[in-house]
Short mmCIF file of C-alpha atoms (C1' of nucleotides) in Angstrom, two decimals:
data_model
loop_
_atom_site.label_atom_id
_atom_site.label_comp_id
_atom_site.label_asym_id
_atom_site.label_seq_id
_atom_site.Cartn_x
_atom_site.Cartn_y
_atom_site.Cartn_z
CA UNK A 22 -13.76 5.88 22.56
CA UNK A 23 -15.79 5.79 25.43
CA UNK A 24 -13.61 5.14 27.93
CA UNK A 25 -11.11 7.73 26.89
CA UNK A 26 -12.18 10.20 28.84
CA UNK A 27 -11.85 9.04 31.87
CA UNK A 28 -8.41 7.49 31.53
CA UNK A 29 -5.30 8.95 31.90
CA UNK A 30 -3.50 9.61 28.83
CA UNK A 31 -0.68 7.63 29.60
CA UNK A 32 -0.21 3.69 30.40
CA UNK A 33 1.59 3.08 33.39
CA UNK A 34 4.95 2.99 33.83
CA UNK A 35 7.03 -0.23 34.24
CA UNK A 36 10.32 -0.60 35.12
CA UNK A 37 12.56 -1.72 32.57
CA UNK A 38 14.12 -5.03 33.61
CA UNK A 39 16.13 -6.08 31.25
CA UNK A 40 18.87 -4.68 29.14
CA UNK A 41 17.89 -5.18 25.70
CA UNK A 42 18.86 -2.79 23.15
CA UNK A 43 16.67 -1.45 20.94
CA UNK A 44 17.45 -0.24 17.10
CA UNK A 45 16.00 2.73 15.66
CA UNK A 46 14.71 2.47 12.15
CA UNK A 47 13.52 3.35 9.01
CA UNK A 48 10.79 1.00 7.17
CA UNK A 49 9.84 4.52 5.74
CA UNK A 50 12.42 6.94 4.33
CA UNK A 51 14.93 8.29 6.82
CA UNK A 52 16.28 11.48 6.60
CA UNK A 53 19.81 12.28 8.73
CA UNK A 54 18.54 11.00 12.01
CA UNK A 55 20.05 7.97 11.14
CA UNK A 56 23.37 9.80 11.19
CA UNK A 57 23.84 10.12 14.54
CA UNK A 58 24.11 7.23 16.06
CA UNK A 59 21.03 6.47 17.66
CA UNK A 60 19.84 3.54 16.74
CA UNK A 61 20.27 1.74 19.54
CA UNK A 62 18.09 2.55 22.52
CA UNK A 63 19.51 1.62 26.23
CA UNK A 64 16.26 -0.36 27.50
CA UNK A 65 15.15 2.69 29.24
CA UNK A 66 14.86 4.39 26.33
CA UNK A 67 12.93 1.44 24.78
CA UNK A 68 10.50 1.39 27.67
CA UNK A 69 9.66 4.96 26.82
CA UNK A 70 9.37 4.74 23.38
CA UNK A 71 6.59 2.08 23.60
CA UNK A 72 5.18 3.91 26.87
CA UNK A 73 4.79 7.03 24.28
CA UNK A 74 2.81 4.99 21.74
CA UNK A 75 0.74 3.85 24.39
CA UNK A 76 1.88 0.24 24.35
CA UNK A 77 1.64 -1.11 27.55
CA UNK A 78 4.64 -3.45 27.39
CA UNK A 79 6.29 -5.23 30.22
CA UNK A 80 9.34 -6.62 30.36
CA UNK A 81 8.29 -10.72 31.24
CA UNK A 82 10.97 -12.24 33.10
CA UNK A 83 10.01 -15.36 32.20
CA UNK A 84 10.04 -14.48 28.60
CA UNK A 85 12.94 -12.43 28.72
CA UNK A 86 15.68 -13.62 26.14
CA UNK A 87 19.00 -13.00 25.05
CA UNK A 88 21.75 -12.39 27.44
CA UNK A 89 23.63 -10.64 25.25
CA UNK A 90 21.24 -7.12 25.54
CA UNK A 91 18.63 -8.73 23.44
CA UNK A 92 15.67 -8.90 25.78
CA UNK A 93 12.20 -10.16 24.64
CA UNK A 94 9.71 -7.70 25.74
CA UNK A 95 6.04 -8.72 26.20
CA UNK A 96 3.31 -5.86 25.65
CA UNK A 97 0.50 -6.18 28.03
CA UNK A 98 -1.50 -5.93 24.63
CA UNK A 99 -3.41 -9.47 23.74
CA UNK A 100 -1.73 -9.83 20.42
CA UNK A 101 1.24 -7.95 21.25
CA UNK A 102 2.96 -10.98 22.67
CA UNK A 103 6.51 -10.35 21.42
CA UNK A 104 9.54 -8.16 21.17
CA UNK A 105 8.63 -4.88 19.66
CA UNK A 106 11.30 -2.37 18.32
CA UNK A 107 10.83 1.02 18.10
CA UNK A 108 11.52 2.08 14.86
CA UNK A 109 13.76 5.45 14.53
CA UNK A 110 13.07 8.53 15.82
CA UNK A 111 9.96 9.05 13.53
CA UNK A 112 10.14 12.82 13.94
CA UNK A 113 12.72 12.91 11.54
CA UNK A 114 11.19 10.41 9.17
CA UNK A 115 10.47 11.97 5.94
CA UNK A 116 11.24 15.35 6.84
CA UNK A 117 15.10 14.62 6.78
CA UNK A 118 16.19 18.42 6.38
CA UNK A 119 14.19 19.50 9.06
CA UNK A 120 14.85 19.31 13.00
CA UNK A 121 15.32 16.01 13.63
CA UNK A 122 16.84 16.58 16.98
CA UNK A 123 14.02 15.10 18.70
CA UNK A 124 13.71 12.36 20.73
CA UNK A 125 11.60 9.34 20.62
CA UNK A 126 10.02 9.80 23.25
CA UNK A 127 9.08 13.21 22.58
CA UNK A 128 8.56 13.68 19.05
CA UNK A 129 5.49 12.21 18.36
CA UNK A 130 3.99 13.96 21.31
CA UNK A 131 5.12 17.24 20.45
CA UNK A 132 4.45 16.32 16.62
CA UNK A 133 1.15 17.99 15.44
CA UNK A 134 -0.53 15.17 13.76
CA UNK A 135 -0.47 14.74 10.26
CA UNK A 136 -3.94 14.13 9.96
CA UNK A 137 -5.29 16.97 12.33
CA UNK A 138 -3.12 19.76 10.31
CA UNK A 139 -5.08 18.03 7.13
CA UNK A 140 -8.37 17.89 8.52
CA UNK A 141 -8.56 21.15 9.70
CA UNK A 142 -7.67 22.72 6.57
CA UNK A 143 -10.49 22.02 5.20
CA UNK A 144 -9.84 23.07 1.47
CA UNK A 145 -12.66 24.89 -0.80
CA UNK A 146 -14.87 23.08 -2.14
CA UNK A 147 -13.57 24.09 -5.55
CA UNK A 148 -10.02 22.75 -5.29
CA UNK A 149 -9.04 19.38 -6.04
CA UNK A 150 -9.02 17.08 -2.72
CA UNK A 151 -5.33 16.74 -3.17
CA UNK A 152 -4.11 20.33 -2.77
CA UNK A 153 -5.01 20.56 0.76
CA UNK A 154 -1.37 18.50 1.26
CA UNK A 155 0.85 20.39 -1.07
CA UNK A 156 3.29 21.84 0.60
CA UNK A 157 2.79 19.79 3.83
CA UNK A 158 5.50 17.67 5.13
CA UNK A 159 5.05 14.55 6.16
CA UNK A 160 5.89 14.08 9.52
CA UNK A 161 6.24 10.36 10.22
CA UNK A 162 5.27 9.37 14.04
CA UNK A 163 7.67 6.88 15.93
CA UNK A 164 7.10 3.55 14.56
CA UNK A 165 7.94 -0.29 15.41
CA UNK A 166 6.87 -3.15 13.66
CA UNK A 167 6.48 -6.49 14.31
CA UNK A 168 5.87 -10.04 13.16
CA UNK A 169 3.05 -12.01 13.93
CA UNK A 170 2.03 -15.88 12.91
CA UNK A 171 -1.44 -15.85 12.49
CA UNK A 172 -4.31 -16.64 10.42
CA UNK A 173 -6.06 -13.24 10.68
CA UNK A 174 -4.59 -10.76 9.43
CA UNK A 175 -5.80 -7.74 11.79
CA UNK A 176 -4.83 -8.87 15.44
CA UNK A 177 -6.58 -7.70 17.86
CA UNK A 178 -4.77 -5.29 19.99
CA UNK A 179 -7.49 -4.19 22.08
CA UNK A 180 -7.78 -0.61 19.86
CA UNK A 181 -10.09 0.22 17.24
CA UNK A 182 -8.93 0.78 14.13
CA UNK A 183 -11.01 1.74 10.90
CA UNK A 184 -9.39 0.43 7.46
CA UNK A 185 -8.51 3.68 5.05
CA UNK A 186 -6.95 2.28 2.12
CA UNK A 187 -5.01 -0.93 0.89
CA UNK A 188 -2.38 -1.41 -1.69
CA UNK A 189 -0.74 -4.32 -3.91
CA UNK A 190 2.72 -4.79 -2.78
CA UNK A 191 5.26 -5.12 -5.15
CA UNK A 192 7.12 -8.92 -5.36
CA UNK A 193 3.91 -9.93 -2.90
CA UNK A 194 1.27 -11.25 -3.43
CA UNK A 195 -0.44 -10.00 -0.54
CA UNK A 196 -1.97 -6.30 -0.30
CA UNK A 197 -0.95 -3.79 1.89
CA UNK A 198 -3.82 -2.85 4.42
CA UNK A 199 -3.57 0.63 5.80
CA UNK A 200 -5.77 1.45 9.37
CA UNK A 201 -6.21 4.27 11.50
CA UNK A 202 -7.02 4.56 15.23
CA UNK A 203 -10.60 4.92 15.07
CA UNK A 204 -10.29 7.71 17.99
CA UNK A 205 -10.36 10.88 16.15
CA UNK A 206 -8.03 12.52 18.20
CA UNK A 207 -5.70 9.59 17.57
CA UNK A 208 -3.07 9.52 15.01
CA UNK A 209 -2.59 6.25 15.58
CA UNK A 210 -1.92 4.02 11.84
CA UNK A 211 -1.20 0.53 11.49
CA UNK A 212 0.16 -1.28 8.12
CA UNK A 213 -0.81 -4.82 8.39
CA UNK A 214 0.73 -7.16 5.51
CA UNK A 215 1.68 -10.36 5.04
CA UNK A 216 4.73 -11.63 4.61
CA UNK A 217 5.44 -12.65 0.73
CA UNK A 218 7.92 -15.92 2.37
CA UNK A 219 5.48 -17.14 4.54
CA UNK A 220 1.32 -15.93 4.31
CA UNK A 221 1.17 -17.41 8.06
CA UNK A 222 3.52 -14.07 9.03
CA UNK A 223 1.85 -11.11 9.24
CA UNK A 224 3.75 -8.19 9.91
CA UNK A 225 2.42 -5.02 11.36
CA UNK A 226 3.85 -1.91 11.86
CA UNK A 227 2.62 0.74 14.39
CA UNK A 228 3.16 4.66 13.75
CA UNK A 229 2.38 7.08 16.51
CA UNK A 230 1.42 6.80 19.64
CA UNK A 231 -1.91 6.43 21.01
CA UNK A 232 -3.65 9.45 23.03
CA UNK A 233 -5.97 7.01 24.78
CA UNK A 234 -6.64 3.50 26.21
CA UNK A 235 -7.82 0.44 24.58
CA UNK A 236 -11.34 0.74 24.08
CA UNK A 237 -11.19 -3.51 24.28
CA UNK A 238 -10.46 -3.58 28.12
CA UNK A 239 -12.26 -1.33 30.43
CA UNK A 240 -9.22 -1.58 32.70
CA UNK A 241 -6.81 -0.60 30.38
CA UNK A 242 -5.34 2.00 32.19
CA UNK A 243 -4.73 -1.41 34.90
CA UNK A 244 -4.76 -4.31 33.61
CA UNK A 245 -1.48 -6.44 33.42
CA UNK A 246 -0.71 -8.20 30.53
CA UNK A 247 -1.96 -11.18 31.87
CA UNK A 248 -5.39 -9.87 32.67
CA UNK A 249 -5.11 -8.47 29.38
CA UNK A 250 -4.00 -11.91 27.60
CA UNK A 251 -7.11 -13.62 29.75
CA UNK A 252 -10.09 -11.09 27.65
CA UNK A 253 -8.24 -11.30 24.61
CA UNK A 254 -10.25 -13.24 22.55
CA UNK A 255 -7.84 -14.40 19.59
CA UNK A 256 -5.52 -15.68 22.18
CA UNK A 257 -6.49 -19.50 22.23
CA UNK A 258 -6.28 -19.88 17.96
CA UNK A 259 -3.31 -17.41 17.76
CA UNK A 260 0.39 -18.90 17.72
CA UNK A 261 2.39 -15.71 17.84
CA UNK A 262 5.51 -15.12 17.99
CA UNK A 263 7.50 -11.53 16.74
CA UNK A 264 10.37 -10.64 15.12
CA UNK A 265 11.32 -7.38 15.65
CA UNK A 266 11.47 -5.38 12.63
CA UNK A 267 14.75 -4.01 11.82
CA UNK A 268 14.60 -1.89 8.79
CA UNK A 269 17.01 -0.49 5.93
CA UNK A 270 19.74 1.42 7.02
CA UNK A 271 20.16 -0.16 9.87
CA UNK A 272 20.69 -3.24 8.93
CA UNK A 273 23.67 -2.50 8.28
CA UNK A 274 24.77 -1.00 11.44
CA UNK A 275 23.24 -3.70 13.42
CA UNK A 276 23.91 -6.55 11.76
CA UNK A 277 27.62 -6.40 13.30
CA UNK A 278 26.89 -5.99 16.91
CA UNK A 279 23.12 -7.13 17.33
CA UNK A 280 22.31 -9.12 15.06
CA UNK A 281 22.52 -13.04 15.25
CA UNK A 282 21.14 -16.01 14.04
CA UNK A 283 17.29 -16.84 15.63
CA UNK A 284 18.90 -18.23 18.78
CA UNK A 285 17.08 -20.17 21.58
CA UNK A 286 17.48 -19.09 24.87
CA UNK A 287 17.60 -20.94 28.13
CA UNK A 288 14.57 -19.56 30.01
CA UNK A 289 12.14 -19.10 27.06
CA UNK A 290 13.16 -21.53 24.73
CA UNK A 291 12.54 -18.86 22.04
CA UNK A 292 14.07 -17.31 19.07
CA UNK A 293 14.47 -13.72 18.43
CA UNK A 294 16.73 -11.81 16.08
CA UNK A 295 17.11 -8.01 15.41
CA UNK A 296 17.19 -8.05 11.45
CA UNK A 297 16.34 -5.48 8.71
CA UNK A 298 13.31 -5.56 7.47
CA UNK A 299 14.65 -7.06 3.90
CA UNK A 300 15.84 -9.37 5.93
CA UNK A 301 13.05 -10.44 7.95
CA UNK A 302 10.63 -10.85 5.07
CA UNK A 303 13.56 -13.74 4.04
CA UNK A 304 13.50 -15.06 7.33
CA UNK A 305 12.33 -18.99 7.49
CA UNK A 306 9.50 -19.02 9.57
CA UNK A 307 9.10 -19.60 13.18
CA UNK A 308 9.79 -23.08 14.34
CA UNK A 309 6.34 -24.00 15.49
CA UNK A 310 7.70 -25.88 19.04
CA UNK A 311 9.37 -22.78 19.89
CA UNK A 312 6.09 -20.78 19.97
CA UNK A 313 4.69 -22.34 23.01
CA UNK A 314 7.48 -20.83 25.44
CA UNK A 315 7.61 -16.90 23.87
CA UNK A 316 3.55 -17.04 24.55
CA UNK A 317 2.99 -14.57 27.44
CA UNK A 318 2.15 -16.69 30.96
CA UNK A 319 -1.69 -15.80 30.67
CA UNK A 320 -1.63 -17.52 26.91
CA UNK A 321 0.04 -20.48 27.91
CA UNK A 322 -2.76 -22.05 29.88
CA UNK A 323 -4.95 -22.61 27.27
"C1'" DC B 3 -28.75 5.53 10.21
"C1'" DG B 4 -24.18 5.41 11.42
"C1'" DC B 5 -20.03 3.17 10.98
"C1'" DT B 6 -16.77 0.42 8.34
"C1'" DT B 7 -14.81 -1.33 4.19
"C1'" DT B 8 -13.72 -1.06 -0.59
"C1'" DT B 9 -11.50 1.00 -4.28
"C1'" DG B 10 -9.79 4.12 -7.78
"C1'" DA B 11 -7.50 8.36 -8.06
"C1'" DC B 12 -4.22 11.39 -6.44
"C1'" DC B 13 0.01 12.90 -3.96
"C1'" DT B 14 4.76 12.34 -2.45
"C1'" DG B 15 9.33 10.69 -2.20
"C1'" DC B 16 12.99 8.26 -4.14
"C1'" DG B 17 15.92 6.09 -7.55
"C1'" DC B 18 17.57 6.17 -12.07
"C1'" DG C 23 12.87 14.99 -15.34
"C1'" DC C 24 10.54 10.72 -15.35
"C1'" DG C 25 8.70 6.61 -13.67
"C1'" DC C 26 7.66 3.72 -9.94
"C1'" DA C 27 6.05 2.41 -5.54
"C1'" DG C 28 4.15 3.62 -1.32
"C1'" DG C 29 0.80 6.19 1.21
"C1'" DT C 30 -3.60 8.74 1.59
"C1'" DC C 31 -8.08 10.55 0.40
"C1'" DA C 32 -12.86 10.31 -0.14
"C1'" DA C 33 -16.99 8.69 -2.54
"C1'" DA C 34 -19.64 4.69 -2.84
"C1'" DA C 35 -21.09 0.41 -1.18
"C1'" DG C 36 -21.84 -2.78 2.48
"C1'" DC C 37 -23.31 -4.09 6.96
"C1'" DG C 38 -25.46 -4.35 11.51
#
DNA sequence: CGCTTTTGACCTGCGC
DNA sequence: GCGCAGGTCAAAAGCG
């Protein structure tokens, strides 16, 4: 929080390398954005949908899988050493009647915060804490999730986030954790769970897009994912690898012209697969020798 | 003392 | 309409 203020608001722009497509999703309820056809995202796209949430990703050549349009994109976060996926046009989410005409890359700026609308409605005393959100639409913020294998199960990504709430999750064993950017003009949430198949997975999704830089590196604004990857602490004990979360609906869609098998690529040696989120939770877990080549260049050292 | 985490209750959306 | 599951709130407790 300190260093927001004196840092632009938004990372800085890379050039998209690589021609990896991108699926929208829909780990939450979709409403007819899905209905258009946008699910996949030219790489371009992609590059501004995680510039918008404030994800500093760059495309790593040396990382860079899949020839077929299924690049492996590195963020210049610590733990965000794998292929991301945005995850639909989040404008839409939840408020599927409503405008949902938006771009990615616009709608979560343009979005009024779900939390600010609620906080600054600050209901009488008299009426039940609830009521303040009746009648309020949800207005999901651009998402992508993301698996991780790792023993902790809140990576650090070089924000800080403040736990609000956890649930049980049905058929898992494993609760739910639910965290919020600890900026309080960020929106930013994170769901952090593990993965039912395989505790070593944890899978975290990101919603919104954060206002600010990471609060971990004083260079944020910077620092290149390897500079990043050299303060981040968990990186020596961390094998991580992602799986880009490909949720629900289209699953379907993508599972005909994206989709394949975990498939090992020439430079990188390492898998990645678009698949639903069902899916993914099925998904055998990483093979352990592939997880050496899909760690970023500044992890590998160690 | 301030911030974070825990936790039970409440709200919302969706499927049946 | 009802029930379920997911998501959120906010008071209380914990911690540094």
């Amino acid at each position: 929080m300190e260093q927001d203020k004196d840092k632009p608001l938004q990372p800085p722009p890379h050039p998209p390398a690589t021609t990896a497509e991108f699926a929208g999703d829909s780990s939450w309820p979709l409403g007819a954005d899905d209905s258009d056809g946008s699910y996949f995202y030219s790489v371009d796209r992609n590059s501004s949908i995680l510039s918008d949430f404030g994800w500093n990703l760059e495309p790593v050549q040396s990382n860079r899988i899949g020839s077929d349009g299924d690049g492996l994109w590195v963020p210049a976060h610590p733990d965000l050493t794998g292929s991301v996926e945005p995850i639909g046009t989040a404008a839409a989410v939840g408020t599927s009647s409503r405008s949902n005409n938006q771009s990615v890359s616009t709608s979560s700026s343009e979005d009024p915060p779900e939390k600010s609308t609620v906080s600054d409605e600050k209901p009488p005393l008299e009426i039940p804490r609830k009521s303040k959100k009746k009648g309020q639409k949800r207005i999901r913020q651009p998402r992508f999730a993301f698996m991780t294998k790792s023993d902790v199960d809140h990576l650090e990504d070089g924000y800080r986030w403040r736990k609000y709430g956890q649930k049980a999750v049905k058929n898992s064993p494993f609760p739910r954790s639910y965290y919020r950017c600890t900026n309080s003009k960020c929106m930013v949430k994170k769901r952090v769970e593990r993965s039912s198949e395989d505790p070593s997975i944890v899978i975290t999704t990101y919603e919104g897009q954060h206002c600010h830089h990471t609060v971990g590196f004083p260079r944020a604004g910077i620092f290149s994912h390897e500079s990043a990857f050299a303060g981040c602490p968990l990186a020596p004990t961390m094998s991580q690898i992602y799986y880009p979360v490909q949720m629900q609906r289209e699953n379907a869609t993508l599972s005909s012209s994206v989709s394949q098998p975990c498939q090992t690529h020439d430079e990188v040696g390492g898998s990645r697969n678009v698949i639903a989120a069902d899916e993914l939770l099925q998904h055998p877990p990483i093979d352990e020798g592939l997880l050496g080549d899909i760690v970023p260049p500044g992890m590998r050292n160690r």
